[in-house]
PDB file of C-alpha atoms in Angstrom:
ATOM      1  CA  UNK A   1      10.415  65.645-125.586  1.00  0.00           C
ATOM      2  CA  UNK A   2      14.009  65.453-124.355  1.00  0.00           C
ATOM      3  CA  UNK A   3      16.233  64.940-121.318  1.00  0.00           C
ATOM      4  CA  UNK A   4      18.854  67.289-119.915  1.00  0.00           C
ATOM      5  CA  UNK A   5      20.454  68.231-116.598  1.00  0.00           C
ATOM      6  CA  UNK A   6      20.216  71.403-114.518  1.00  0.00           C
ATOM      7  CA  UNK A   7      23.367  72.359-112.542  1.00  0.00           C
ATOM      8  CA  UNK A   8      22.980  73.093-108.839  1.00  0.00           C
ATOM      9  CA  UNK A   9      24.336  72.832-105.309  1.00  0.00           C
ATOM     10  CA  UNK A  10      23.764  69.072-105.255  1.00  0.00           C
ATOM     11  CA  UNK A  11      25.277  68.332-108.646  1.00  0.00           C
ATOM     12  CA  UNK A  12      23.426  68.037-111.969  1.00  0.00           C
ATOM     13  CA  UNK A  13      19.723  67.217-111.723  1.00  0.00           C
ATOM     14  CA  UNK A  14      18.233  65.101-114.536  1.00  0.00           C
ATOM     15  CA  UNK A  15      15.058  66.599-116.016  1.00  0.00           C
ATOM     16  CA  UNK A  16      12.570  65.151-118.493  1.00  0.00           C
ATOM     17  CA  UNK A  17      11.005  68.003-120.481  1.00  0.00           C
ATOM     18  CA  UNK A  18       7.814  67.571-122.488  1.00  0.00           C
ATOM     19  CA  UNK A  19       6.931  70.604-124.609  1.00  0.00           C
ATOM     20  CA  UNK A  20       4.673  71.610-127.468  1.00  0.00           C
ATOM     21  CA  UNK A  21       6.172  73.812-130.202  1.00  0.00           C
ATOM     22  CA  UNK A  22       6.439  77.513-129.529  1.00  0.00           C
ATOM     23  CA  UNK A  23       3.802  79.237-131.643  1.00  0.00           C
ATOM     24  CA  UNK A  24       4.566  82.305-133.707  1.00  0.00           C
ATOM     25  CA  UNK A  25       1.244  84.046-134.201  1.00  0.00           C
ATOM     26  CA  UNK A  26       0.959  87.049-136.492  1.00  0.00           C
ATOM     27  CA  UNK A  27      -1.671  88.949-134.524  1.00  0.00           C
ATOM     28  CA  UNK A  28       0.223  91.870-132.889  1.00  0.00           C
ATOM     29  CA  UNK A  29      -2.185  92.154-129.967  1.00  0.00           C
ATOM     30  CA  UNK A  30      -2.427  88.441-129.260  1.00  0.00           C
ATOM     31  CA  UNK A  31      -0.828  87.527-125.931  1.00  0.00           C
ATOM     32  CA  UNK A  32      -0.866  83.882-124.955  1.00  0.00           C
ATOM     33  CA  UNK A  33       1.679  83.144-122.229  1.00  0.00           C
ATOM     34  CA  UNK A  34       3.096  79.637-121.952  1.00  0.00           C
ATOM     35  CA  UNK A  35       1.598  77.215-119.439  1.00  0.00           C
ATOM     36  CA  UNK A  36       4.362  75.514-117.468  1.00  0.00           C
ATOM     37  CA  UNK A  37       4.002  72.552-115.122  1.00  0.00           C
ATOM     38  CA  UNK A  38       6.805  71.560-112.760  1.00  0.00           C
ATOM     39  CA  UNK A  39       6.385  68.082-111.300  1.00  0.00           C
ATOM     40  CA  UNK A  40       8.037  66.968-108.051  1.00  0.00           C
ATOM     41  CA  UNK A  41       8.444  63.205-107.979  1.00  0.00           C
ATOM     42  CA  UNK A  42       8.225  60.746-105.111  1.00  0.00           C
ATOM     43  CA  UNK A  43      10.915  58.513-103.645  1.00  0.00           C
ATOM     44  CA  UNK A  44      13.221  57.102-105.163  1.00  0.00           C
ATOM     45  CA  UNK A  45      13.050  60.248-107.277  1.00  0.00           C
ATOM     46  CA  UNK A  46      13.365  58.916-110.833  1.00  0.00           C
ATOM     47  CA  UNK A  47      11.519  60.902-113.554  1.00  0.00           C
ATOM     48  CA  UNK A  48      11.315  57.864-115.842  1.00  0.00           C
ATOM     49  CA  UNK A  49       8.331  56.475-113.907  1.00  0.00           C
ATOM     50  CA  UNK A  50       6.223  59.514-114.889  1.00  0.00           C
ATOM     51  CA  UNK A  51       6.634  59.293-118.675  1.00  0.00           C
ATOM     52  CA  UNK A  52       3.084  58.100-119.403  1.00  0.00           C
ATOM     53  CA  UNK A  53       1.577  60.580-116.940  1.00  0.00           C
ATOM     54  CA  UNK A  54       3.484  63.544-118.388  1.00  0.00           C
ATOM     55  CA  UNK A  55       2.707  62.572-121.990  1.00  0.00           C
ATOM     56  CA  UNK A  56      -0.988  62.316-121.185  1.00  0.00           C
ATOM     57  CA  UNK A  57      -0.991  65.618-119.308  1.00  0.00           C
ATOM     58  CA  UNK A  58       0.673  67.594-122.092  1.00  0.00           C
ATOM     59  CA  UNK A  59      -1.548  65.945-124.694  1.00  0.00           C
ATOM     60  CA  UNK A  60      -4.703  66.926-122.798  1.00  0.00           C
ATOM     61  CA  UNK A  61      -3.520  70.487-122.140  1.00  0.00           C
ATOM     62  CA  UNK A  62      -2.476  71.029-125.757  1.00  0.00           C
ATOM     63  CA  UNK A  63      -5.978  69.981-126.908  1.00  0.00           C
ATOM     64  CA  UNK A  64      -7.563  72.527-124.585  1.00  0.00           C
ATOM     65  CA  UNK A  65      -5.037  75.309-125.267  1.00  0.00           C
ATOM     66  CA  UNK A  66      -3.857  74.849-128.886  1.00  0.00           C
ATOM     67  CA  UNK A  67      -2.565  78.436-129.080  1.00  0.00           C
ATOM     68  CA  UNK A  68      -0.358  78.229-126.010  1.00  0.00           C
ATOM     69  CA  UNK A  69       2.980  76.564-125.596  1.00  0.00           C
ATOM     70  CA  UNK A  70       2.790  73.853-122.920  1.00  0.00           C
ATOM     71  CA  UNK A  71       5.819  72.614-120.991  1.00  0.00           C
ATOM     72  CA  UNK A  72       6.021  69.881-118.366  1.00  0.00           C
ATOM     73  CA  UNK A  73       9.254  69.640-116.382  1.00  0.00           C
ATOM     74  CA  UNK A  74       9.611  66.390-114.418  1.00  0.00           C
ATOM     75  CA  UNK A  75      12.439  66.894-111.920  1.00  0.00           C
ATOM     76  CA  UNK A  76      14.534  64.172-110.340  1.00  0.00           C
ATOM     77  CA  UNK A  77      15.199  64.477-106.623  1.00  0.00           C
ATOM     78  CA  UNK A  78      18.614  65.739-105.590  1.00  0.00           C
ATOM     79  CA  UNK A  79      21.349  63.053-105.749  1.00  0.00           C
ATOM     80  CA  UNK A  80      18.795  60.376-106.688  1.00  0.00           C
ATOM     81  CA  UNK A  81      20.258  59.800-110.152  1.00  0.00           C
ATOM     82  CA  UNK A  82      23.951  60.222-109.299  1.00  0.00           C
ATOM     83  CA  UNK A  83      25.687  57.150-110.725  1.00  0.00           C
ATOM     84  CA  UNK A  84      29.211  58.610-110.487  1.00  0.00           C
ATOM     85  CA  UNK A  85      29.843  57.019-107.086  1.00  0.00           C
ATOM     86  CA  UNK A  86      29.015  53.639-105.620  1.00  0.00           C
ATOM     87  CA  UNK A  87      27.326  55.550-102.765  1.00  0.00           C
ATOM     88  CA  UNK A  88      26.488  59.272-102.683  1.00  0.00           C
ATOM     89  CA  UNK A  89      29.196  61.284-100.957  1.00  0.00           C
ATOM     90  CA  UNK A  90      26.490  62.998 -98.918  1.00  0.00           C
ATOM     91  CA  UNK A  91      22.888  61.812 -99.207  1.00  0.00           C
ATOM     92  CA  UNK A  92      20.344  64.600 -99.565  1.00  0.00           C
ATOM     93  CA  UNK A  93      17.899  64.870 -96.672  1.00  0.00           C
ATOM     94  CA  UNK A  94      14.478  66.485 -96.546  1.00  0.00           C
ATOM     95  CA  UNK A  95      15.752  70.039 -96.007  1.00  0.00           C
ATOM     96  CA  UNK A  96      18.263  69.561 -98.815  1.00  0.00           C
ATOM     97  CA  UNK A  97      15.467  68.469-101.136  1.00  0.00           C
ATOM     98  CA  UNK A  98      13.397  71.556-100.276  1.00  0.00           C
ATOM     99  CA  UNK A  99      16.322  73.841-101.123  1.00  0.00           C
ATOM    100  CA  UNK A 100      16.882  71.831-104.289  1.00  0.00           C
ATOM    101  CA  UNK A 101      13.264  72.343-105.433  1.00  0.00           C
ATOM    102  CA  UNK A 102      13.514  76.085-104.879  1.00  0.00           C
ATOM    103  CA  UNK A 103      16.717  76.239-106.914  1.00  0.00           C
ATOM    104  CA  UNK A 104      15.197  74.211-109.738  1.00  0.00           C
ATOM    105  CA  UNK A 105      12.053  76.356-109.923  1.00  0.00           C
ATOM    106  CA  UNK A 106      14.102  79.576-110.024  1.00  0.00           C
ATOM    107  CA  UNK A 107      16.188  78.090-112.845  1.00  0.00           C
ATOM    108  CA  UNK A 108      13.054  77.203-114.818  1.00  0.00           C
ATOM    109  CA  UNK A 109      11.666  80.740-114.396  1.00  0.00           C
ATOM    110  CA  UNK A 110      14.833  82.193-115.933  1.00  0.00           C
ATOM    111  CA  UNK A 111      14.690  80.071-119.102  1.00  0.00           C
ATOM    112  CA  UNK A 112      14.177  82.377-122.109  1.00  0.00           C
ATOM    113  CA  UNK A 113      10.519  82.341-123.070  1.00  0.00           C
ATOM    114  CA  UNK A 114       9.337  81.357-119.591  1.00  0.00           C
ATOM    115  CA  UNK A 115       9.257  84.888-118.150  1.00  0.00           C
ATOM    116  CA  UNK A 116       5.549  85.532-118.803  1.00  0.00           C
ATOM    117  CA  UNK A 117       4.402  81.981-118.181  1.00  0.00           C
ATOM    118  CA  UNK A 118       1.563  80.735-116.009  1.00  0.00           C
ATOM    119  CA  UNK A 119       3.021  78.239-113.542  1.00  0.00           C
ATOM    120  CA  UNK A 120       1.610  75.145-111.896  1.00  0.00           C
ATOM    121  CA  UNK A 121       3.406  72.784-109.539  1.00  0.00           C
ATOM    122  CA  UNK A 122       2.272  69.183-109.238  1.00  0.00           C
ATOM    123  CA  UNK A 123       3.678  66.522-106.958  1.00  0.00           C
ATOM    124  CA  UNK A 124       3.391  62.899-105.923  1.00  0.00           C
ATOM    125  CA  UNK A 125       3.981  61.230-102.557  1.00  0.00           C
ATOM    126  CA  UNK A 126       6.954  62.830-100.737  1.00  0.00           C
ATOM    127  CA  UNK A 127       7.086  65.371-103.551  1.00  0.00           C
ATOM    128  CA  UNK A 128       3.918  66.841-102.026  1.00  0.00           C
ATOM    129  CA  UNK A 129       5.761  67.427 -98.758  1.00  0.00           C
ATOM    130  CA  UNK A 130       8.466  69.356-100.638  1.00  0.00           C
ATOM    131  CA  UNK A 131       5.763  71.235-102.519  1.00  0.00           C
ATOM    132  CA  UNK A 132       4.028  72.398 -99.360  1.00  0.00           C
ATOM    133  CA  UNK A 133       7.347  73.438 -97.845  1.00  0.00           C
ATOM    134  CA  UNK A 134       8.094  75.770-100.773  1.00  0.00           C
ATOM    135  CA  UNK A 135       4.559  77.151-101.091  1.00  0.00           C
ATOM    136  CA  UNK A 136       5.017  79.972 -98.534  1.00  0.00           C
ATOM    137  CA  UNK A 137       8.259  81.029-100.263  1.00  0.00           C
ATOM    138  CA  UNK A 138       6.874  81.108-103.794  1.00  0.00           C
ATOM    139  CA  UNK A 139       3.489  82.526-102.830  1.00  0.00           C
ATOM    140  CA  UNK A 140       1.357  83.517-105.775  1.00  0.00           C
ATOM    141  CA  UNK A 141       4.042  83.064-108.425  1.00  0.00           C
ATOM    142  CA  UNK A 142       2.241  79.757-108.981  1.00  0.00           C
ATOM    143  CA  UNK A 143      -1.417  79.629-110.034  1.00  0.00           C
ATOM    144  CA  UNK A 144      -2.164  76.166-108.686  1.00  0.00           C
ATOM    145  CA  UNK A 145      -0.630  73.373-106.625  1.00  0.00           C
ATOM    146  CA  UNK A 146      -1.586  69.678-106.781  1.00  0.00           C
ATOM    147  CA  UNK A 147      -0.506  66.939-104.374  1.00  0.00           C
ATOM    148  CA  UNK A 148      -1.266  63.415-105.613  1.00  0.00           C
ATOM    149  CA  UNK A 149      -1.425  60.793-102.855  1.00  0.00           C
ATOM    150  CA  UNK A 150       0.443  63.221-100.587  1.00  0.00           C
ATOM    151  CA  UNK A 151       2.678  61.966 -97.781  1.00  0.00           C
ATOM    152  CA  UNK A 152       2.644  65.160 -95.736  1.00  0.00           C
ATOM    153  CA  UNK A 153       1.867  63.861 -92.232  1.00  0.00           C
ATOM    154  CA  UNK A 154       2.606  61.067 -89.754  1.00  0.00           C
ATOM    155  CA  UNK A 155       4.404  58.966 -92.326  1.00  0.00           C
ATOM    156  CA  UNK A 156       6.020  56.627 -89.819  1.00  0.00           C
ATOM    157  CA  UNK A 157       2.599  55.856 -88.311  1.00  0.00           C
ATOM    158  CA  UNK A 158       0.979  54.944 -91.628  1.00  0.00           C
ATOM    159  CA  UNK A 159       0.262  51.251 -92.327  1.00  0.00           C
ATOM    160  CA  UNK A 160       3.226  50.976 -94.691  1.00  0.00           C
ATOM    161  CA  UNK A 161       5.393  53.178 -92.511  1.00  0.00           C
ATOM    162  CA  UNK A 162       5.039  50.825 -89.557  1.00  0.00           C
ATOM    163  CA  UNK A 163       6.259  47.934 -91.702  1.00  0.00           C
ATOM    164  CA  UNK A 164       9.152  49.754 -93.364  1.00  0.00           C
ATOM    165  CA  UNK A 165      10.629  51.776 -90.496  1.00  0.00           C
ATOM    166  CA  UNK A 166      12.382  48.862 -88.705  1.00  0.00           C
ATOM    167  CA  UNK A 167      14.399  48.159 -91.856  1.00  0.00           C
ATOM    168  CA  UNK A 168      15.667  51.726 -92.313  1.00  0.00           C
ATOM    169  CA  UNK A 169      18.164  51.796 -89.439  1.00  0.00           C
ATOM    170  CA  UNK A 170      21.947  51.848 -89.415  1.00  0.00           C
ATOM    171  CA  UNK A 171      22.232  48.631 -91.431  1.00  0.00           C
ATOM    172  CA  UNK A 172      20.443  50.038 -94.494  1.00  0.00           C
ATOM    173  CA  UNK A 173      23.776  50.543 -96.278  1.00  0.00           C
ATOM    174  CA  UNK A 174      24.613  46.855 -95.863  1.00  0.00           C
ATOM    175  CA  UNK A 175      21.180  45.828 -97.136  1.00  0.00           C
ATOM    176  CA  UNK A 176      21.758  47.953-100.247  1.00  0.00           C
ATOM    177  CA  UNK A 177      25.115  46.278-100.849  1.00  0.00           C
ATOM    178  CA  UNK A 178      23.520  42.859-100.533  1.00  0.00           C
ATOM    179  CA  UNK A 179      20.602  43.735-102.853  1.00  0.00           C
ATOM    180  CA  UNK A 180      22.957  45.218-105.432  1.00  0.00           C
ATOM    181  CA  UNK A 181      25.125  42.104-105.313  1.00  0.00           C
ATOM    182  CA  UNK A 182      22.078  39.924-105.915  1.00  0.00           C
ATOM    183  CA  UNK A 183      20.948  42.089-108.841  1.00  0.00           C
ATOM    184  CA  UNK A 184      24.399  41.920-110.410  1.00  0.00           C
ATOM    185  CA  UNK A 185      24.171  38.132-110.485  1.00  0.00           C
ATOM    186  CA  UNK A 186      20.980  38.203-112.543  1.00  0.00           C
ATOM    187  CA  UNK A 187      21.286  38.099-116.346  1.00  0.00           C
ATOM    188  CA  UNK A 188      20.127  41.222-118.166  1.00  0.00           C
ATOM    189  CA  UNK A 189      17.216  39.435-119.845  1.00  0.00           C
ATOM    190  CA  UNK A 190      15.838  38.466-116.424  1.00  0.00           C
ATOM    191  CA  UNK A 191      16.220  42.000-115.069  1.00  0.00           C
ATOM    192  CA  UNK A 192      14.415  43.333-118.142  1.00  0.00           C
ATOM    193  CA  UNK A 193      11.619  40.790-117.668  1.00  0.00           C
ATOM    194  CA  UNK A 194      11.219  41.825-114.002  1.00  0.00           C
ATOM    195  CA  UNK A 195      11.062  45.501-114.966  1.00  0.00           C
ATOM    196  CA  UNK A 196       8.433  44.885-117.650  1.00  0.00           C
ATOM    197  CA  UNK A 197       6.213  42.813-115.383  1.00  0.00           C
ATOM    198  CA  UNK A 198       6.529  44.944-112.244  1.00  0.00           C
ATOM    199  CA  UNK A 199       6.734  48.490-113.541  1.00  0.00           C
ATOM    200  CA  UNK A 200       4.813  48.106-116.809  1.00  0.00           C
ATOM    201  CA  UNK A 201       6.941  50.625-118.706  1.00  0.00           C
ATOM    202  CA  UNK A 202       6.942  50.976-122.442  1.00  0.00           C
ATOM    203  CA  UNK A 203       9.736  49.105-124.169  1.00  0.00           C
ATOM    204  CA  UNK A 204      12.042  52.093-124.556  1.00  0.00           C
ATOM    205  CA  UNK A 205      11.925  52.777-120.799  1.00  0.00           C
ATOM    206  CA  UNK A 206      12.893  49.340-119.551  1.00  0.00           C
ATOM    207  CA  UNK A 207      16.639  49.897-119.699  1.00  0.00           C
ATOM    208  CA  UNK A 208      16.299  53.149-117.752  1.00  0.00           C
ATOM    209  CA  UNK A 209      14.223  51.497-115.030  1.00  0.00           C
ATOM    210  CA  UNK A 210      16.728  48.650-114.670  1.00  0.00           C
ATOM    211  CA  UNK A 211      19.694  51.027-114.565  1.00  0.00           C
ATOM    212  CA  UNK A 212      18.041  53.447-112.143  1.00  0.00           C
ATOM    213  CA  UNK A 213      16.535  51.052-109.622  1.00  0.00           C
ATOM    214  CA  UNK A 214      19.515  48.706-109.695  1.00  0.00           C
ATOM    215  CA  UNK A 215      22.238  51.210-108.816  1.00  0.00           C
ATOM    216  CA  UNK A 216      23.399  51.267-105.163  1.00  0.00           C
ATOM    217  CA  UNK A 217      23.574  55.068-105.088  1.00  0.00           C
ATOM    218  CA  UNK A 218      19.876  55.292-106.006  1.00  0.00           C
ATOM    219  CA  UNK A 219      18.917  52.633-103.447  1.00  0.00           C
ATOM    220  CA  UNK A 220      21.004  54.210-100.690  1.00  0.00           C
ATOM    221  CA  UNK A 221      19.752  57.758-101.336  1.00  0.00           C
ATOM    222  CA  UNK A 222      16.153  56.522-101.414  1.00  0.00           C
ATOM    223  CA  UNK A 223      16.551  54.586 -98.169  1.00  0.00           C
ATOM    224  CA  UNK A 224      18.326  57.437 -96.404  1.00  0.00           C
ATOM    225  CA  UNK A 225      15.593  59.876 -97.338  1.00  0.00           C
ATOM    226  CA  UNK A 226      12.914  57.348 -96.378  1.00  0.00           C
ATOM    227  CA  UNK A 227      14.471  57.105 -92.900  1.00  0.00           C
ATOM    228  CA  UNK A 228      14.038  60.868 -92.455  1.00  0.00           C
ATOM    229  CA  UNK A 229      10.519  60.713 -93.849  1.00  0.00           C
ATOM    230  CA  UNK A 230       9.446  58.134 -91.266  1.00  0.00           C
ATOM    231  CA  UNK A 231      10.981  59.976 -88.302  1.00  0.00           C
ATOM    232  CA  UNK A 232      10.544  63.662 -89.131  1.00  0.00           C
ATOM    233  CA  UNK A 233       7.252  64.060 -91.022  1.00  0.00           C
ATOM    234  CA  UNK A 234       4.586  64.365 -88.369  1.00  0.00           C
ATOM    235  CA  UNK A 235       1.993  67.149 -88.268  1.00  0.00           C
ATOM    236  CA  UNK A 236       0.678  68.463 -91.603  1.00  0.00           C
ATOM    237  CA  UNK A 237       1.793  71.927 -92.752  1.00  0.00           C
ATOM    238  CA  UNK A 238      -0.374  74.493 -90.938  1.00  0.00           C
ATOM    239  CA  UNK A 239      -3.244  76.064 -92.813  1.00  0.00           C
ATOM    240  CA  UNK A 240      -1.914  79.607 -92.407  1.00  0.00           C
ATOM    241  CA  UNK A 241       1.232  78.698 -94.391  1.00  0.00           C
ATOM    242  CA  UNK A 242      -0.807  77.976 -97.537  1.00  0.00           C
ATOM    243  CA  UNK A 243      -3.651  80.420 -97.050  1.00  0.00           C
ATOM    244  CA  UNK A 244      -5.369  81.801-100.175  1.00  0.00           C
ATOM    245  CA  UNK A 245      -3.441  79.493-102.489  1.00  0.00           C
ATOM    246  CA  UNK A 246      -5.094  77.153-104.968  1.00  0.00           C
ATOM    247  CA  UNK A 247      -4.245  73.712-103.615  1.00  0.00           C
ATOM    248  CA  UNK A 248      -5.624  70.221-104.259  1.00  0.00           C
ATOM    249  CA  UNK A 249      -4.704  67.264-102.049  1.00  0.00           C
ATOM    250  CA  UNK A 250      -5.817  63.976-103.602  1.00  0.00           C
ATOM    251  CA  UNK A 251      -6.115  60.909-101.334  1.00  0.00           C
ATOM    252  CA  UNK A 252      -7.245  57.309-101.824  1.00  0.00           C
ATOM    253  CA  UNK A 253      -8.725  54.581 -99.639  1.00  0.00           C
ATOM    254  CA  UNK A 254      -6.212  52.149-101.169  1.00  0.00           C
ATOM    255  CA  UNK A 255      -3.181  54.251-100.231  1.00  0.00           C
ATOM    256  CA  UNK A 256      -1.344  52.761 -97.257  1.00  0.00           C
ATOM    257  CA  UNK A 257       1.213  55.579 -97.091  1.00  0.00           C
ATOM    258  CA  UNK A 258      -1.456  58.287 -96.876  1.00  0.00           C
ATOM    259  CA  UNK A 259      -4.575  56.377 -95.756  1.00  0.00           C
ATOM    260  CA  UNK A 260      -8.159  57.564 -95.556  1.00  0.00           C
ATOM    261  CA  UNK A 261      -7.633  58.586 -91.920  1.00  0.00           C
ATOM    262  CA  UNK A 262      -5.096  61.174 -93.110  1.00  0.00           C
ATOM    263  CA  UNK A 263      -7.596  62.428 -95.671  1.00  0.00           C
ATOM    264  CA  UNK A 264      -9.954  63.156 -92.770  1.00  0.00           C
ATOM    265  CA  UNK A 265      -7.182  64.890 -90.823  1.00  0.00           C
ATOM    266  CA  UNK A 266      -6.409  67.060 -93.857  1.00  0.00           C
ATOM    267  CA  UNK A 267     -10.092  67.920 -94.230  1.00  0.00           C
ATOM    268  CA  UNK A 268     -10.113  69.113 -90.638  1.00  0.00           C
ATOM    269  CA  UNK A 269      -6.796  70.988 -90.878  1.00  0.00           C
ATOM    270  CA  UNK A 270      -7.777  72.939 -94.005  1.00  0.00           C
ATOM    271  CA  UNK A 271     -11.539  73.190 -93.417  1.00  0.00           C
ATOM    272  CA  UNK A 272     -11.532  77.005 -93.237  1.00  0.00           C
ATOM    273  CA  UNK A 273      -9.493  77.530 -96.416  1.00  0.00           C
ATOM    274  CA  UNK A 274     -11.847  77.991 -99.369  1.00  0.00           C
ATOM    275  CA  UNK A 275      -9.021  77.782-101.911  1.00  0.00           C
ATOM    276  CA  UNK A 276      -7.917  74.334-100.685  1.00  0.00           C
ATOM    277  CA  UNK A 277      -9.699  71.207-101.908  1.00  0.00           C
ATOM    278  CA  UNK A 278      -9.076  67.927-100.084  1.00  0.00           C
ATOM    279  CA  UNK A 279     -10.397  65.121-102.253  1.00  0.00           C
ATOM    280  CA  UNK A 280     -10.828  61.354-102.066  1.00  0.00           C
ATOM    281  CA  UNK A 281     -10.249  59.319-105.230  1.00  0.00           C
ATOM    282  CA  UNK A 282     -13.563  57.799-106.391  1.00  0.00           C
ATOM    283  CA  UNK A 283     -11.742  54.832-107.943  1.00  0.00           C
ATOM    284  CA  UNK A 284      -9.530  53.948-104.947  1.00  0.00           C
ATOM    285  CA  UNK A 285      -6.335  54.059-106.992  1.00  0.00           C
ATOM    286  CA  UNK A 286      -3.100  52.817-105.402  1.00  0.00           C
ATOM    287  CA  UNK A 287      -0.355  55.107-104.127  1.00  0.00           C
ATOM    288  CA  UNK A 288       1.901  54.167-107.059  1.00  0.00           C
ATOM    289  CA  UNK A 289      -0.595  55.413-109.640  1.00  0.00           C
ATOM    290  CA  UNK A 290       2.139  55.497-112.295  1.00  0.00           C
ATOM    291  CA  UNK A 291       1.921  51.700-112.472  1.00  0.00           C
ATOM    292  CA  UNK A 292      -1.216  51.312-114.537  1.00  0.00           C
ATOM    293  CA  UNK A 293      -3.193  54.511-113.908  1.00  0.00           C
ATOM    294  CA  UNK A 294      -0.878  57.226-115.233  1.00  0.00           C
ATOM    295  CA  UNK A 295      -3.162  58.191-118.113  1.00  0.00           C
ATOM    296  CA  UNK A 296      -6.191  58.595-115.851  1.00  0.00           C
ATOM    297  CA  UNK A 297      -4.302  60.874-113.456  1.00  0.00           C
ATOM    298  CA  UNK A 298      -2.854  62.862-116.349  1.00  0.00           C
ATOM    299  CA  UNK A 299      -6.358  63.608-117.606  1.00  0.00           C
ATOM    300  CA  UNK A 300      -7.558  64.447-114.108  1.00  0.00           C
ATOM    301  CA  UNK A 301      -4.730  66.910-113.463  1.00  0.00           C
ATOM    302  CA  UNK A 302      -5.424  68.588-116.826  1.00  0.00           C
ATOM    303  CA  UNK A 303      -9.079  69.011-115.805  1.00  0.00           C
ATOM    304  CA  UNK A 304      -8.159  70.709-112.530  1.00  0.00           C
ATOM    305  CA  UNK A 305      -5.766  73.083-114.283  1.00  0.00           C
ATOM    306  CA  UNK A 306      -8.443  73.942-116.818  1.00  0.00           C
ATOM    307  CA  UNK A 307     -10.834  74.829-113.998  1.00  0.00           C
ATOM    308  CA  UNK A 308      -8.245  77.187-112.504  1.00  0.00           C
ATOM    309  CA  UNK A 309      -7.538  78.733-115.904  1.00  0.00           C
ATOM    310  CA  UNK A 310     -11.247  79.397-116.464  1.00  0.00           C
ATOM    311  CA  UNK A 311     -11.640  80.870-112.969  1.00  0.00           C
ATOM    312  CA  UNK A 312      -8.640  83.148-113.517  1.00  0.00           C
ATOM    313  CA  UNK A 313      -9.994  84.324-116.870  1.00  0.00           C
ATOM    314  CA  UNK A 314     -13.437  85.063-115.415  1.00  0.00           C
ATOM    315  CA  UNK A 315     -11.824  86.978-112.564  1.00  0.00           C
ATOM    316  CA  UNK A 316      -9.767  89.105-114.938  1.00  0.00           C
ATOM    317  CA  UNK A 317     -12.856  89.824-117.056  1.00  0.00           C
ATOM    318  CA  UNK A 318     -14.824  90.806-113.944  1.00  0.00           C
ATOM    319  CA  UNK A 319     -12.160  93.267-112.763  1.00  0.00           C
ATOM    320  CA  UNK A 320     -11.746  94.584-116.290  1.00  0.00           C
ATOM    321  CA  UNK A 321     -15.367  95.673-116.503  1.00  0.00           C
TER     322      UNK A 321
END
């Protein structure tokens, strides 16, 4: 488990990598390709919020596939972790983020040892919008795609969107300056206490949460992207753009960014696609599942991937007969 940065058009992108050891088996005919998960985060785009989820996911997958190397790459959004300037020189919009995700995935594919891997892409919130934008370009290079609490349609008309949109206008930059000034006045112990009680991170993550969420560049990039999300994400991606791809869209009744009404719209949009599963959370988890329900969702994602792995194996056996 370690952190590093990937170079790219939008500057270095922080990545949290979780990996099991690479196995060196002595059987000459034994082929067990790595299983690689690339996770696209939501807004504000900080990988640190997904630590518990990623640890649970890799733990569950390693139990089920002890003879395969498992890797989970949690990617930051473009510019979201740039602390070199008070404000980003040029905030990254939705189209920029889509290009960024393509670049990151191509970089991951070229890592030595990843050439023969089986790939999955998971996503949360606005990350699901980026995921569905890159699906037609990557095609069947990826075995399965998972969108958790996906904000892929009519975001400005959602219950939360209606409340947030009026505050994302031209004066957002001044609001960020004011919020940053207020945070700077707070003593570190109080900021740490707020982070522990709001975000529920483990002790070693608190400093990262405080540093990330308290920097004006992070706040400004997140608000700028949110403005585009509210005004430009309308109709869901058409069914023909993701045809014959293994896709799960996971909604919740307690999600006020992607409410139950959008779950019903997605059911209707993708009704004719047998490879697409639109699901409703039986436990009504909140949109920010990482705050208290990360382990549950990590286990659930591992179960879905296992189902796809079994189906792929059965298919290969069938055609091999």
